[in-house]
Amino acid sequence: MKKVDLLNLFYHDQNIQKLNNAIIKKSAKNIYLKNLHGSQASIIASHLINKKTPNLFILNSLEDALYFLDDIHHLNKKLSIHLFPSSERINIGDNSVLIERINVLEKLSAQNDVSVVTYPKAIFEEVITKENFQKKKIKLKKGDVVDQDYLCQKLNEYGFQMTDFVLQPGDFSIRGNIIDVFSYGSEMPYRIVLDNDNIDEINLFEISSQLSKKNINNVNIISNIESQSHKSI
């Protein structure tokens, strides 16, 4: 069976081209699309995403946002688009929501070409300011000189707990010249290896096997910023 490039078919549609030109030229303040069915909104959005500016898509609910996001990922895997969820599930221990929120805020604070999918309940919540967000990070890279006592103090100040083994975001442990820390902004913990006081190696590692998965050059250790939320970013 011959494969059909669905996006390419819509790309040549005159209405899509007119809509794209109107957005680029800012010739209309408000544009209303009607009679959209199924995944048409996702298809149109995939064509309209501007890779040089932020793009914000507000859906009616979390369920709608997830369907929309899933459609776009299937239509064009090259597009980088992220979900910004409500914080309501964080209080019952859903750290995946916290990680998603932190990752979006991290990208928004570092770059302009970010595409975000969200819904009213999420955007009505207050979040940490951009200035305070930067203050709640510990930035480390290979070659840095690190005072273990000072680092331990900073981690405690940011709400991290020292444990025997790192199991979840907010944990850290120190064994000789090895520092394990699970940032709230990462899906895997970091292992920082020191040579005297110099950072010799940084790795992402698996909790279950304790084996290193990827060698990296730098890390941003981010605290639980939800407890620090005050103003809009």
Coordinates of C-alpha atoms in Angstrom, one line a residue:
M1 CA 0.0 0.0 0.0
K2 CA 1.3 3.4 -1.0
K3 CA 1.9 5.7 1.9
V4 CA 0.3 9.2 1.8
D5 CA 2.0 12.2 3.2
L6 CA -1.0 13.7 5.0
L7 CA 0.8 16.9 6.1
N8 CA 2.1 17.5 2.6
L9 CA -1.5 17.4 1.2
F10 CA -2.6 20.0 3.7
Y11 CA 0.5 22.1 3.1
H12 CA -0.7 22.9 -0.4
D13 CA -4.2 23.8 0.7
Q14 CA -4.9 27.4 -0.2
N15 CA -6.8 28.1 3.1
I16 CA -3.8 26.8 5.1
Q17 CA -1.4 29.0 3.1
K18 CA -3.7 32.1 3.6
L19 CA -3.9 31.4 7.3
N20 CA -0.1 31.0 7.6
N21 CA 0.5 34.2 5.7
A22 CA -2.0 36.1 7.9
I23 CA -0.2 35.0 11.1
I24 CA 3.3 35.8 9.7
K25 CA 2.2 39.2 8.5
K26 CA 0.1 39.9 11.6
S27 CA -2.6 41.2 9.3
A28 CA -5.4 40.1 11.7
K29 CA -5.6 40.3 15.5
N30 CA -8.0 37.5 15.8
I31 CA -8.6 34.5 13.5
Y32 CA -11.5 32.2 14.1
L33 CA -11.6 28.7 12.5
K34 CA -14.8 26.8 12.4
N35 CA -16.1 23.4 11.3
L36 CA -12.9 21.7 12.4
H37 CA -13.4 17.9 12.9
G38 CA -11.2 15.1 14.3
S39 CA -7.5 15.9 14.1
Q40 CA -7.8 18.9 11.8
A41 CA -6.8 21.3 14.5
S42 CA -3.6 19.3 15.1
I43 CA -2.8 19.1 11.4
I44 CA -3.3 22.9 11.0
A45 CA -1.2 23.6 14.2
S46 CA 1.6 21.4 12.8
H47 CA 1.8 23.7 9.8
L48 CA 1.6 26.9 11.7
I49 CA 4.2 26.2 14.4
N50 CA 6.9 28.9 14.0
K51 CA 10.3 27.5 15.0
K52 CA 11.7 31.0 15.7
T53 CA 9.1 32.2 18.2
P54 CA 7.2 30.7 21.2
N55 CA 3.9 28.9 20.3
L56 CA 1.2 28.4 22.9
F57 CA -1.8 26.1 22.4
I58 CA -4.6 26.3 25.0
L59 CA -7.0 23.4 24.9
N60 CA -10.2 23.0 26.9
S61 CA -9.0 20.3 29.3
L62 CA -6.0 18.0 30.1
E63 CA -7.6 15.2 28.1
D64 CA -8.0 17.5 25.0
A65 CA -4.4 18.7 25.5
L66 CA -3.0 15.2 25.6
Y67 CA -4.9 14.1 22.4
F68 CA -3.7 17.3 20.6
L69 CA -0.1 16.7 21.7
D70 CA -0.2 13.0 20.7
D71 CA -1.6 13.9 17.3
I72 CA 1.2 16.4 16.6
H73 CA 3.9 13.9 17.7
H74 CA 2.5 11.4 15.3
L75 CA 2.2 13.9 12.5
N76 CA 5.7 15.3 12.8
K77 CA 8.1 13.7 15.2
K78 CA 10.7 16.5 14.4
L79 CA 8.5 19.2 16.1
S80 CA 9.5 19.9 19.7
I81 CA 6.4 20.6 21.7
H82 CA 5.7 20.1 25.4
L83 CA 2.8 19.7 27.8
F84 CA 2.5 22.2 30.7
P85 CA 0.1 20.4 33.2
S86 CA -1.6 21.6 36.3
S87 CA 0.1 21.1 39.6
E88 CA -2.9 19.5 41.3
R89 CA -1.4 15.9 41.2
I90 CA 1.9 17.0 42.8
N91 CA 0.3 17.0 46.2
I92 CA -0.5 13.3 45.9
G93 CA 3.1 12.4 45.0
D94 CA 3.0 12.5 41.1
N95 CA 6.6 13.7 40.5
S96 CA 6.1 13.2 36.7
V97 CA 3.9 16.3 36.7
L98 CA 6.5 18.3 38.6
I99 CA 9.2 17.2 36.1
E100 CA 7.0 18.2 33.2
R101 CA 6.3 21.7 34.6
I102 CA 10.0 22.3 35.5
N103 CA 11.1 21.2 32.0
V104 CA 8.8 23.6 30.3
L105 CA 9.8 26.5 32.6
E106 CA 13.5 25.6 32.0
K107 CA 13.0 25.7 28.3
L108 CA 11.1 29.0 28.4
S109 CA 13.7 30.6 30.5
A110 CA 16.6 29.5 28.2
Q111 CA 15.2 29.8 24.7
N112 CA 12.5 31.5 22.6
D113 CA 11.5 28.8 20.1
V114 CA 9.4 26.7 22.5
S115 CA 6.0 25.3 21.7
V116 CA 3.7 24.5 24.7
V117 CA 0.4 22.8 24.9
T118 CA -1.7 23.5 28.0
Y119 CA -5.2 24.1 29.4
P120 CA -7.0 26.8 31.6
K121 CA -6.5 25.0 34.9
A122 CA -2.7 25.0 34.4
I123 CA -2.2 28.5 33.2
F124 CA -4.4 30.1 35.9
E125 CA -1.9 28.9 38.6
E126 CA 0.9 31.1 39.8
V127 CA 4.4 29.9 39.0
I128 CA 7.8 30.9 40.2
T129 CA 9.3 34.0 38.6
K130 CA 12.0 33.7 36.0
E131 CA 14.5 35.4 38.4
N132 CA 13.7 33.1 41.3
F133 CA 13.7 30.1 39.0
Q134 CA 17.4 30.8 38.1
K135 CA 18.2 31.2 41.8
K136 CA 16.8 27.7 42.5
K137 CA 19.4 26.0 40.4
I138 CA 22.8 24.6 41.1
K139 CA 24.9 24.6 37.9
L140 CA 27.8 22.3 37.7
K141 CA 30.1 21.2 34.8
K142 CA 33.2 19.1 34.3
G143 CA 36.3 20.8 35.6
D144 CA 34.5 22.8 38.2
V145 CA 36.0 23.0 41.7
V146 CA 33.4 21.8 44.3
D147 CA 33.5 22.1 48.0
Q148 CA 31.5 19.0 49.2
D149 CA 30.4 20.6 52.5
Y150 CA 29.1 23.7 50.7
L151 CA 27.3 21.7 48.1
C152 CA 25.7 19.6 50.8
Q153 CA 24.6 22.8 52.5
K154 CA 23.0 24.2 49.3
L155 CA 21.2 21.0 48.6
N156 CA 19.7 21.0 52.1
E157 CA 18.7 24.6 51.7
Y158 CA 16.9 23.7 48.5
G159 CA 14.9 21.0 50.2
F160 CA 17.0 17.9 49.1
Q161 CA 17.3 15.0 51.6
M162 CA 20.5 13.1 52.2
T163 CA 19.8 9.3 51.9
D164 CA 21.8 6.1 51.6
F165 CA 20.6 5.6 48.1
V166 CA 19.1 8.0 45.6
L167 CA 15.6 6.7 44.7
Q168 CA 13.4 9.7 43.8
P169 CA 13.6 13.5 42.9
G170 CA 14.9 15.4 46.0
D171 CA 17.3 12.7 47.1
F172 CA 21.1 13.0 47.3
S173 CA 23.9 10.8 48.7
I174 CA 27.6 11.3 49.2
R175 CA 30.0 8.3 49.2
G176 CA 33.7 9.3 49.3
N177 CA 34.3 11.2 46.0
I178 CA 31.0 10.3 44.5
I179 CA 27.9 12.5 44.7
D180 CA 24.6 11.1 43.6
V181 CA 21.7 13.6 43.2
F182 CA 18.2 13.4 41.8
S183 CA 17.2 16.8 40.4
Y184 CA 13.5 17.6 40.1
G185 CA 14.2 18.6 36.5
S186 CA 15.5 15.2 35.4
E187 CA 14.0 11.8 34.7
M188 CA 17.2 10.1 35.9
P189 CA 19.6 10.9 38.7
Y190 CA 23.1 12.4 38.2
R191 CA 26.4 10.8 39.4
I192 CA 29.1 13.3 39.9
V193 CA 32.7 11.9 40.4
L194 CA 35.3 14.1 42.0
D195 CA 39.1 14.0 41.6
N196 CA 40.1 15.8 44.8
D197 CA 37.8 18.8 44.6
N198 CA 37.5 18.9 40.8
I199 CA 34.5 17.4 38.9
D200 CA 36.1 14.7 36.8
E201 CA 33.0 13.0 35.4
I202 CA 29.2 13.4 35.3
N203 CA 26.8 10.6 34.4
L204 CA 23.1 9.9 34.2
F205 CA 22.5 6.5 35.9
E206 CA 19.7 4.0 36.4
I207 CA 18.2 3.6 39.9
S208 CA 17.6 -0.1 39.6
S209 CA 21.0 -1.2 38.3
Q210 CA 23.1 1.7 39.5
L211 CA 24.8 1.6 36.1
S212 CA 25.8 4.8 34.2
K213 CA 23.7 5.3 31.1
K214 CA 25.1 8.5 29.6
N215 CA 28.1 10.7 30.1
I216 CA 27.3 14.5 30.1
N217 CA 29.4 17.7 30.5
N218 CA 27.1 19.8 32.7
V219 CA 24.0 19.7 34.9
N220 CA 21.4 22.0 36.3
I221 CA 20.3 20.6 39.7
I222 CA 16.8 22.1 40.2
S223 CA 14.9 22.1 43.5
N224 CA 11.1 21.6 44.0
I225 CA 10.1 25.0 42.7
E226 CA 6.4 24.5 43.3
S227 CA 6.9 25.3 46.9
Q228 CA 8.6 28.5 45.8
S229 CA 5.8 29.8 43.4
H230 CA 4.9 33.4 43.8
K231 CA 4.5 35.2 40.5
S232 CA 4.1 34.6 36.8
I233 CA 7.3 33.7 34.9

